[in-house]
Backbone as a printed PyTorch tensor [residue, N CA C, xyz], in Angstrom:
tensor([[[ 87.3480,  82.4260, 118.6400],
         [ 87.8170,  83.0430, 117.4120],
         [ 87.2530,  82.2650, 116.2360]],

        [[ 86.6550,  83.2170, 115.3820],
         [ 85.9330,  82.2480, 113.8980],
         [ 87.3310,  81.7800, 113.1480]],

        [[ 86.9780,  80.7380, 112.6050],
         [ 88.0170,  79.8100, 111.7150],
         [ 88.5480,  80.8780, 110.5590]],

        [[ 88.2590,  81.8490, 110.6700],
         [ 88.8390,  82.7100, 109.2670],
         [ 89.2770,  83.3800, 109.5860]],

        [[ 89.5460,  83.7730, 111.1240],
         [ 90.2250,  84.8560, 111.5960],
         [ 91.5630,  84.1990, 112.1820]],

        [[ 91.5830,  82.4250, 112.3250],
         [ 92.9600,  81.9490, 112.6870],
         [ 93.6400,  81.3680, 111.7460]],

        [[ 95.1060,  81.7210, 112.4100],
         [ 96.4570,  82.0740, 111.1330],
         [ 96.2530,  80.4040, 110.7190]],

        [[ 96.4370,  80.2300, 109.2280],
         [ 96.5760,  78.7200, 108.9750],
         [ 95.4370,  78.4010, 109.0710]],

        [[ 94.1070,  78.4220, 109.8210],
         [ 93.1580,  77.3150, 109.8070],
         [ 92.7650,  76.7920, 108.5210]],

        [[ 92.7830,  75.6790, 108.3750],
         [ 92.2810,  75.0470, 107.1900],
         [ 90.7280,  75.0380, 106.9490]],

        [[ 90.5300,  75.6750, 105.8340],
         [ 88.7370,  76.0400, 105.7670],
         [ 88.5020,  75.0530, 104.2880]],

        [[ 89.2410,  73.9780, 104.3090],
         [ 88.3090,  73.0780, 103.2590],
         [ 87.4870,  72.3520, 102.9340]],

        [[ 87.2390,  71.8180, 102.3470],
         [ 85.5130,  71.3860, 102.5430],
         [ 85.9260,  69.6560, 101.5180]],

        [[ 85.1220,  69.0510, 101.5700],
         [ 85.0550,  67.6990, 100.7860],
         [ 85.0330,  68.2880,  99.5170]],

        [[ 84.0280,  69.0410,  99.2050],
         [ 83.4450,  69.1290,  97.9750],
         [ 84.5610,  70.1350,  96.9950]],

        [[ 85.1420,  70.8480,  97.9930],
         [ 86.3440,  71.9330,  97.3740],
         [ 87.0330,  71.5680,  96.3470]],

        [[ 87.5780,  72.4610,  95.3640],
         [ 88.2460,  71.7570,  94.2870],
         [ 89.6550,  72.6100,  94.5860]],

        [[ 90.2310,  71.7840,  94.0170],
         [ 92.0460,  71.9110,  93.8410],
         [ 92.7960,  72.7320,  93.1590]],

        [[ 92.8990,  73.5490,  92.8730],
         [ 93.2410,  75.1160,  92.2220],
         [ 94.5040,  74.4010,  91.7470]],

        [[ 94.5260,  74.5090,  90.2480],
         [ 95.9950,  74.2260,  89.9390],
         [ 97.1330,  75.1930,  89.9740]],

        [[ 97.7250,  74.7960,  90.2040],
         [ 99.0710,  75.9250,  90.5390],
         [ 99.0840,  77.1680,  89.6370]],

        [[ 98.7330,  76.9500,  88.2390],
         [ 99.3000,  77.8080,  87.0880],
         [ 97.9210,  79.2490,  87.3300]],

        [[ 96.5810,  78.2550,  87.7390],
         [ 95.2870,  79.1160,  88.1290],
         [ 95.5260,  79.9340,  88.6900]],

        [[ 96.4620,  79.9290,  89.8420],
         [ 96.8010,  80.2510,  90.7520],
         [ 97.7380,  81.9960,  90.6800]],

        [[ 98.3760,  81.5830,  89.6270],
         [ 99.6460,  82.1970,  89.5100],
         [ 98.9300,  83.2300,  88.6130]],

        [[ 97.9460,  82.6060,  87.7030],
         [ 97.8520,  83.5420,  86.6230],
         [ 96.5580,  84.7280,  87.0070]],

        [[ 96.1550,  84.2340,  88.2970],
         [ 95.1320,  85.3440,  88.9300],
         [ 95.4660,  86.9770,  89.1730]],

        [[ 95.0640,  88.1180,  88.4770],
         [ 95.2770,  89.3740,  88.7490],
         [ 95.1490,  90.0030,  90.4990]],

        [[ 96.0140,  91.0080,  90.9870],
         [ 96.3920,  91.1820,  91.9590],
         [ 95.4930,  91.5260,  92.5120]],

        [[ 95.1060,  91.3470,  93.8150],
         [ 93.8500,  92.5570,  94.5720],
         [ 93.3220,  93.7760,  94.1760]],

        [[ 94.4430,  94.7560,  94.2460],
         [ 94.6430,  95.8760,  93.5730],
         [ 96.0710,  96.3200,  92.6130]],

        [[ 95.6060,  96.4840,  91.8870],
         [ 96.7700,  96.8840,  90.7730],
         [ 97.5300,  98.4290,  91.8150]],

        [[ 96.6350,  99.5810,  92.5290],
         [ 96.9380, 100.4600,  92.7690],
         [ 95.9540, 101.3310,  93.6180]],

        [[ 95.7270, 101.5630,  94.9150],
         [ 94.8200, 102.6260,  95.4610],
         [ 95.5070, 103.9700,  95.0220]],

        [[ 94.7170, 104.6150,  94.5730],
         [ 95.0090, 105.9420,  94.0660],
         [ 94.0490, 106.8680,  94.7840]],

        [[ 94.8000, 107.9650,  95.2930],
         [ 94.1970, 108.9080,  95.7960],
         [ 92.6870, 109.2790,  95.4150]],

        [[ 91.6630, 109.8890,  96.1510],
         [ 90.4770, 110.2340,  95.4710],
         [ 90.9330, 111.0340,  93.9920]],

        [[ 90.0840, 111.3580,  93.1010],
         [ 90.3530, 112.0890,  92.2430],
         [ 89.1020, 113.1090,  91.7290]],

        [[ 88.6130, 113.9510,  93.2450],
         [ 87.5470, 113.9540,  92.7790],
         [ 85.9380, 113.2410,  92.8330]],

        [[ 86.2110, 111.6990,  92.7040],
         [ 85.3450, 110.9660,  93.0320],
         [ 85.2330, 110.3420,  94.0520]],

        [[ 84.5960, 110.6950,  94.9490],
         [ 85.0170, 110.3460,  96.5600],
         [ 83.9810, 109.0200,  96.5980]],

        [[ 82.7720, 109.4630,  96.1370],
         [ 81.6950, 107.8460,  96.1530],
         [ 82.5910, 106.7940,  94.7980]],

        [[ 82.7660, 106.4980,  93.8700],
         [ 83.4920, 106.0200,  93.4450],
         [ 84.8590, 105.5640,  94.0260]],

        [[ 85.8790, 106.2280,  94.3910],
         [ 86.7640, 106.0190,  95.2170],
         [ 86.3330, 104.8150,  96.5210]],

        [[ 85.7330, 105.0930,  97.0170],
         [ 84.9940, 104.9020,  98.9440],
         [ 84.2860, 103.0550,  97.7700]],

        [[ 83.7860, 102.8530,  96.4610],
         [ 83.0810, 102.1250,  96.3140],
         [ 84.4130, 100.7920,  95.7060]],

        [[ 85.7730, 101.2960,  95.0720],
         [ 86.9350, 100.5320,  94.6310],
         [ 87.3820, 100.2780,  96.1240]],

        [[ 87.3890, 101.1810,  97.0230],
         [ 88.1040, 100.1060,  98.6720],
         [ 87.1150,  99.4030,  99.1730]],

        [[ 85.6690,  99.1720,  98.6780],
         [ 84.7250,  98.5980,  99.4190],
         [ 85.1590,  96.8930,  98.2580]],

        [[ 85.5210,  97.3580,  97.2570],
         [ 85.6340,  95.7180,  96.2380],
         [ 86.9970,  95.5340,  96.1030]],

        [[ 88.1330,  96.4560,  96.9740],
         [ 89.4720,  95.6420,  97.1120],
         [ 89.6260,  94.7430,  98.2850]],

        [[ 88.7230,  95.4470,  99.3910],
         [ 88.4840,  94.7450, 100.5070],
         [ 88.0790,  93.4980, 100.3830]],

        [[ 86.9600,  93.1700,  99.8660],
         [ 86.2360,  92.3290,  99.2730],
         [ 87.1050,  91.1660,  98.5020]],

        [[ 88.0130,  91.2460,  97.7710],
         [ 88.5410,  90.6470,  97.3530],
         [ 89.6620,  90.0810,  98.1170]],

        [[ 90.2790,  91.4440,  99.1570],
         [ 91.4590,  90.9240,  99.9590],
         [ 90.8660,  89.4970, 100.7910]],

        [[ 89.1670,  89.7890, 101.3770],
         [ 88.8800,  88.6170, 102.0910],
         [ 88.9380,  87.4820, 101.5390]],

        [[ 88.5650,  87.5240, 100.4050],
         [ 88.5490,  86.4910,  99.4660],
         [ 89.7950,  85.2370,  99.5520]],

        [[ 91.2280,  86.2460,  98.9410],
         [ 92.0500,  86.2190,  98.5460],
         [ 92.5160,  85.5100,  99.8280]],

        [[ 92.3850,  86.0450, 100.5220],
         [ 93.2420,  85.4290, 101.9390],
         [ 92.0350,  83.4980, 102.5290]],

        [[ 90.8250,  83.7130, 102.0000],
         [ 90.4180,  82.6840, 102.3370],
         [ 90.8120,  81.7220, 101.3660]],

        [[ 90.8700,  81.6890, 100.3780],
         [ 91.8470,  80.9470,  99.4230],
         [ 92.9830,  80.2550,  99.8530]],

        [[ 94.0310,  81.3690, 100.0700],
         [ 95.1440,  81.2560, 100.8760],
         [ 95.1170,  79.7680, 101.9940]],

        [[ 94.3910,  80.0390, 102.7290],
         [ 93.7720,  79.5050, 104.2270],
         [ 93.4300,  77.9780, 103.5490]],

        [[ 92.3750,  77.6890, 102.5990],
         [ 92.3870,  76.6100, 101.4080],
         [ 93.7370,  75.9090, 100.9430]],

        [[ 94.2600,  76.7200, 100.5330],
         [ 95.3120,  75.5240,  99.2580],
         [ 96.8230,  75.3970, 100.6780]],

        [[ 96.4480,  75.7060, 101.2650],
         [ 97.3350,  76.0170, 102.9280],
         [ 96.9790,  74.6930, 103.6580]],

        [[ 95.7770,  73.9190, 103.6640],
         [ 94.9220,  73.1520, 103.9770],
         [ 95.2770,  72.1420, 103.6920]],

        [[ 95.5320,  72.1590, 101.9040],
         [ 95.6840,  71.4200, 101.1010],
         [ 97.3590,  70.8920, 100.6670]],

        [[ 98.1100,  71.7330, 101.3190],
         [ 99.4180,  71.5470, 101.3010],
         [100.0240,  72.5410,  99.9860]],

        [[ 99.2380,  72.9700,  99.3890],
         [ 99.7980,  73.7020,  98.7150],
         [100.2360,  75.3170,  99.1120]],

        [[101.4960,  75.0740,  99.4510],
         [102.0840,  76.1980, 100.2980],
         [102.8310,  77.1010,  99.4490]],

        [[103.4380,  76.8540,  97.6150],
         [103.7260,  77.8280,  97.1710],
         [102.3920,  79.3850,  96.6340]],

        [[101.4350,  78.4310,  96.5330],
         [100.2210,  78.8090,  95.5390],
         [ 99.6770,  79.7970,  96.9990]],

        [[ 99.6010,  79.3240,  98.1430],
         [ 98.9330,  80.0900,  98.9660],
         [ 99.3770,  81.4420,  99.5810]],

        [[101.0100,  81.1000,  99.2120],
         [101.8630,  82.3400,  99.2550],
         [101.6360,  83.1300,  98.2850]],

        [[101.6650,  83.0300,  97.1920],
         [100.9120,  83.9170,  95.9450],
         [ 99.7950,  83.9990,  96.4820]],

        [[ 98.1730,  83.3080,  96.9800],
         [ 97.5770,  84.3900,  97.3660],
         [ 97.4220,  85.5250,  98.6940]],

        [[ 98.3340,  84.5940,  99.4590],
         [ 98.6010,  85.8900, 100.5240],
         [ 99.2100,  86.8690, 100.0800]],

        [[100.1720,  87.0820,  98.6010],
         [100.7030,  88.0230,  98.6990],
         [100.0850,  89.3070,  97.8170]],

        [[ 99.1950,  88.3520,  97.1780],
         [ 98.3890,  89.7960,  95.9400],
         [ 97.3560,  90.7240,  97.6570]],

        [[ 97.4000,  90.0750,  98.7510],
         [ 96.7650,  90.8780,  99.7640],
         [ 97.7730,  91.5300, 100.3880]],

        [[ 98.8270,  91.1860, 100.3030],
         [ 99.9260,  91.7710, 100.9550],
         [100.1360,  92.8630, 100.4730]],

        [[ 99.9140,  93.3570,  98.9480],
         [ 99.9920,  94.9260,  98.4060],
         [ 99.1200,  95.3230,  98.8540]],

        [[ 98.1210,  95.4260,  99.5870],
         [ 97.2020,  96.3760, 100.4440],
         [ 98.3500,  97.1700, 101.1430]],

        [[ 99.7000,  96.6290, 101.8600],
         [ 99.7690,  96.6260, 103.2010],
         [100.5060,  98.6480, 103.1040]],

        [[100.9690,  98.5550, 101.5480],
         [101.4460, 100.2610, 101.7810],
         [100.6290, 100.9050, 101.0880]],

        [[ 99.1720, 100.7560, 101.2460],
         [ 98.3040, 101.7690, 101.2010],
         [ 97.6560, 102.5770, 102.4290]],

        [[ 97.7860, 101.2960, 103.4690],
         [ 96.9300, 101.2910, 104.2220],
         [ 96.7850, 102.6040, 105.1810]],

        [[ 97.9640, 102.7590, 104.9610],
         [ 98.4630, 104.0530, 105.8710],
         [ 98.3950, 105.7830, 105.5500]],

        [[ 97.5830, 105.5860, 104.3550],
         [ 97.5870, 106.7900, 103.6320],
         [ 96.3610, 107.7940, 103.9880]],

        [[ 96.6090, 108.8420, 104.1600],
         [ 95.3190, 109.3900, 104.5730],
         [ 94.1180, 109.6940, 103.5960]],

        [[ 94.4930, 109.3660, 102.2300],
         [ 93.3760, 109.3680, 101.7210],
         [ 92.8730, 107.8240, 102.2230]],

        [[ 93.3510, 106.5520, 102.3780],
         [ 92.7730, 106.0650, 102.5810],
         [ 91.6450, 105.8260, 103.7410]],

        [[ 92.2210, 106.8540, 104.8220],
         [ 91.2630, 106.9040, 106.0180],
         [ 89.7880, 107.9030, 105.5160]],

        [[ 90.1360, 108.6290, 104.5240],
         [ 89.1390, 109.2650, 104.1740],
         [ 88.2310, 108.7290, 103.3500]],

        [[ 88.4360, 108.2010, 102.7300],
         [ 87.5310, 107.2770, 101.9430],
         [ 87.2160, 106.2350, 102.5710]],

        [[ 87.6110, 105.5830, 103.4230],
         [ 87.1520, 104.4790, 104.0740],
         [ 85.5020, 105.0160, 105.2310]],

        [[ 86.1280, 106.4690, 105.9460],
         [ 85.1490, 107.0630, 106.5280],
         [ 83.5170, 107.4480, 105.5170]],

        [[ 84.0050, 106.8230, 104.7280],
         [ 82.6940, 107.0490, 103.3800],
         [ 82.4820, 106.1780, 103.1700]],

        [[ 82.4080, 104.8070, 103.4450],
         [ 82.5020, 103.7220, 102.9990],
         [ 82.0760, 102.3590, 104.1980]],

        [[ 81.7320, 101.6950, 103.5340],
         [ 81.4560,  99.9010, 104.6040],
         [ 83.0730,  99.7360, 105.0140]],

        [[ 83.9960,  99.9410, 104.4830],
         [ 84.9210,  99.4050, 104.9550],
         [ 85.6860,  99.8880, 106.0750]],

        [[ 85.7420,  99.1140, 106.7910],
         [ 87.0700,  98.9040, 108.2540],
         [ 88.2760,  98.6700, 108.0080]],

        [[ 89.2150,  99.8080, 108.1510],
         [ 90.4970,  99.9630, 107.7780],
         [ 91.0450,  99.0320, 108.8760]],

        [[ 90.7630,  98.9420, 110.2870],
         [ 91.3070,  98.5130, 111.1510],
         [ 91.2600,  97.0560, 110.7950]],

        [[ 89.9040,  96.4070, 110.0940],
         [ 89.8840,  95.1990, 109.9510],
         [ 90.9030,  94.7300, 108.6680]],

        [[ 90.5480,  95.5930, 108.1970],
         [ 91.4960,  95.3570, 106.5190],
         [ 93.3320,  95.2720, 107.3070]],

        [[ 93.4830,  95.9390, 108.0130],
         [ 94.8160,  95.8700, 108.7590],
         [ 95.1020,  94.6360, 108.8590]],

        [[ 94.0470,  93.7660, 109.7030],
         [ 94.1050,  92.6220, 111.0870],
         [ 94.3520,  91.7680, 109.4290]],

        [[ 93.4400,  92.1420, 108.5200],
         [ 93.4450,  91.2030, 107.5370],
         [ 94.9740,  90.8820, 107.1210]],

        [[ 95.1230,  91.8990, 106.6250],
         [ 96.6410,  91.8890, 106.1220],
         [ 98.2140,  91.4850, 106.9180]],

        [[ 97.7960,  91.6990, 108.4210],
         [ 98.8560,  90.9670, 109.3270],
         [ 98.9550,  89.8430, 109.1990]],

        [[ 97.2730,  89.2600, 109.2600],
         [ 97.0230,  87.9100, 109.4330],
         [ 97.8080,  86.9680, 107.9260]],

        [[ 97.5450,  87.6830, 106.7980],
         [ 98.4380,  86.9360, 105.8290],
         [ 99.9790,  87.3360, 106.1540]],

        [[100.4760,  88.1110, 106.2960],
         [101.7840,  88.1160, 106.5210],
         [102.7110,  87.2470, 107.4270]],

        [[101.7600,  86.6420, 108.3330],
         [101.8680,  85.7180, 109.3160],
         [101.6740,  84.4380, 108.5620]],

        [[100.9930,  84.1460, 107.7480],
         [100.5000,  82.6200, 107.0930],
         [101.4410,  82.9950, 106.1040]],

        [[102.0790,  83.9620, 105.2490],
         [103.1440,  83.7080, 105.1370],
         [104.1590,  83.2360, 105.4980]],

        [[104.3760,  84.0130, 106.6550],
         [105.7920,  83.1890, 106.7960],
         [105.6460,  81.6740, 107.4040]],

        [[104.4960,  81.3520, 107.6100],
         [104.2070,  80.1840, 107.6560],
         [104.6220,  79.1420, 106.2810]],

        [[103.8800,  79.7760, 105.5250],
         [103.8630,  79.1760, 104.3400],
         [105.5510,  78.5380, 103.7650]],

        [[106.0430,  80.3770, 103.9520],
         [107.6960,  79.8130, 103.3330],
         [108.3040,  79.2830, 104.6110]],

        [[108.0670,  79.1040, 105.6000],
         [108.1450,  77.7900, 106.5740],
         [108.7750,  75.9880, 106.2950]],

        [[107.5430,  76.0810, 105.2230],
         [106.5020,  74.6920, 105.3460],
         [107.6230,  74.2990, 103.9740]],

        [[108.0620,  75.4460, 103.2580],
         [108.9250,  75.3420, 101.7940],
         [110.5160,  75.7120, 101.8730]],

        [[110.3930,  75.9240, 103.2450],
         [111.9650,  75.9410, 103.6840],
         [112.5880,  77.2340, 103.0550]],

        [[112.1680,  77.8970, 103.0520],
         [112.4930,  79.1710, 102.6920],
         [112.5440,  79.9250, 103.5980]],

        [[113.5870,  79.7060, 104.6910],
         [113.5540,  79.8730, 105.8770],
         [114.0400,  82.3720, 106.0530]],

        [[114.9780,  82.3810, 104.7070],
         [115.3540,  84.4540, 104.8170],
         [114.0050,  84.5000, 104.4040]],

        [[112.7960,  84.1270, 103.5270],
         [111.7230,  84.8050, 103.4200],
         [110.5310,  84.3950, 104.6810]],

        [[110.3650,  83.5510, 105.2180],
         [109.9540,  83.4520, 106.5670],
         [110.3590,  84.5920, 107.2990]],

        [[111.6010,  84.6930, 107.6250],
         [112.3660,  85.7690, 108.5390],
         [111.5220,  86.8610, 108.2850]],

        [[111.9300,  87.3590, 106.7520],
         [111.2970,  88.8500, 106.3210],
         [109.6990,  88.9550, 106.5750]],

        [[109.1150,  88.1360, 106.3340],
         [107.6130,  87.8310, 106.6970],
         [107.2700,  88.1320, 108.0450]],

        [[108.1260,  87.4210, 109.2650],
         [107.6080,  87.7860, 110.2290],
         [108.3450,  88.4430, 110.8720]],

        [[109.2060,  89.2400, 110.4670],
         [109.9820,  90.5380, 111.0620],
         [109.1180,  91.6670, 110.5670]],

        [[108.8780,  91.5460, 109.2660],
         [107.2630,  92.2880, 108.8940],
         [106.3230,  93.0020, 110.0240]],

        [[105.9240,  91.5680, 109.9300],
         [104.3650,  91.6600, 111.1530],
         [105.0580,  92.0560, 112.3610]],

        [[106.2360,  91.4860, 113.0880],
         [106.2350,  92.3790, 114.3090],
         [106.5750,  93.8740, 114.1860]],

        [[106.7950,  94.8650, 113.0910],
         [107.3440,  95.8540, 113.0380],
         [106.2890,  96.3230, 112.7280]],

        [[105.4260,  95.9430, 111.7330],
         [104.0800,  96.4500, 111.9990],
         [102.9450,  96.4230, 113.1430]],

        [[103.3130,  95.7120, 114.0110],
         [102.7180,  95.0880, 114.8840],
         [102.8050,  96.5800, 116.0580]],

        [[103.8130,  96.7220, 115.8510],
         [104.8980,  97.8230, 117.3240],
         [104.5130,  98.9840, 116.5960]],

        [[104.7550,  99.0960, 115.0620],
         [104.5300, 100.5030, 114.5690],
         [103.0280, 100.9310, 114.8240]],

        [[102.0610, 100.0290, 114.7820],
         [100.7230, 100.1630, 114.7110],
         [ 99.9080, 100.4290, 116.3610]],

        [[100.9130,  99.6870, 117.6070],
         [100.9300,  99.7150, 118.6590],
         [100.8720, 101.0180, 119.1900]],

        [[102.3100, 101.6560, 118.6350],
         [102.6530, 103.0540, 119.2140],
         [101.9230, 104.1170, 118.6560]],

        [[101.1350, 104.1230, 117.7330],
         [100.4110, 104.9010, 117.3600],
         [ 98.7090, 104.5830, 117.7100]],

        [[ 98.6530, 103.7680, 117.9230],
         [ 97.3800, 103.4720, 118.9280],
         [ 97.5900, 104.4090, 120.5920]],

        [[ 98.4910, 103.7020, 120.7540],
         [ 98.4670, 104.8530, 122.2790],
         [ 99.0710, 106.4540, 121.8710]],

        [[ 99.3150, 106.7200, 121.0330],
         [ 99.3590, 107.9720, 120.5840],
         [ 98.4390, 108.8820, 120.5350]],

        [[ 97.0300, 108.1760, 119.8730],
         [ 95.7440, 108.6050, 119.8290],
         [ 94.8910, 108.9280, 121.3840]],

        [[ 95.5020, 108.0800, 122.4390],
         [ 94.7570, 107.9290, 123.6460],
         [ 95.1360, 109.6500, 123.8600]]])
């Protein structure tokens, strides 16, 4: 498994710099909003190809200041990826994605995977009811996403 695909791995480097908390906080969300096509289906198909893009981002960050012990800041960026998680399911989004570089299935794995380093995170900060909710999360998505996989068979 590559280091960016496991929950927690620390991907920091010597040279990395230290994101101050406030940097952190004051960063705009992944997506403000997936909105249905409107019409513009290449446009549309080209905003999930640079939310994606950013979710990876966002979550390798995460994985960073996680590294670094900074476990409130990494929860803020797992969570501006965490608003992906009620789009994901929308059928415009399968339609536009079918137009597009992007892998909904991966963008999924993406978004479990922070929900999981969440509740890691509020773990590590003793925030033990938002841990809970975090990973009662992922297993309900986990089962919901399950049963509709063998649905398709």
């Amino acid at each position: 498994m590559a280091s960016e695909e496991a929950p927690l791995a620390p991907t920091t480097s010597a040279a990395a710099a230290k994101p101050s908390t406030s940097a952190a906080a004051a960063k705009p969300s992944v997506v403000s909003s997936v909105a249905p096509p409107s019409g513009n289906d290449s446009g549309n198909a080209m905003l999930l190809v640079h939310v994606a893009q950013r979710a990876r981002a966002e979550k390798q960050l995460g994985n960073r200041l996680f590294g670094q012990k900074l476990f409130a800041d990494a929860l803020k960026a797992y969570a501006s990826v965490l608003e992906l998680e009620q789009h994901l399911d929308s059928d415009d989004v399968a339609t536009l994605a079918a137009g597009s570089a992007v892998d909904v299935d991966e963008v999924r794995t993406l978004v479990l995977t922070c929900r999981l380093n969440s509740a890691q995170c509020a773990l590590s900060l003793k925030q033990f009811s938002l841990a809970k909710e975090h990973a009662e999360a992922a297993v309900s998505y986990t089962h919901l996403r399950a049963h509709e996989t063998e649905a398709d068979l």
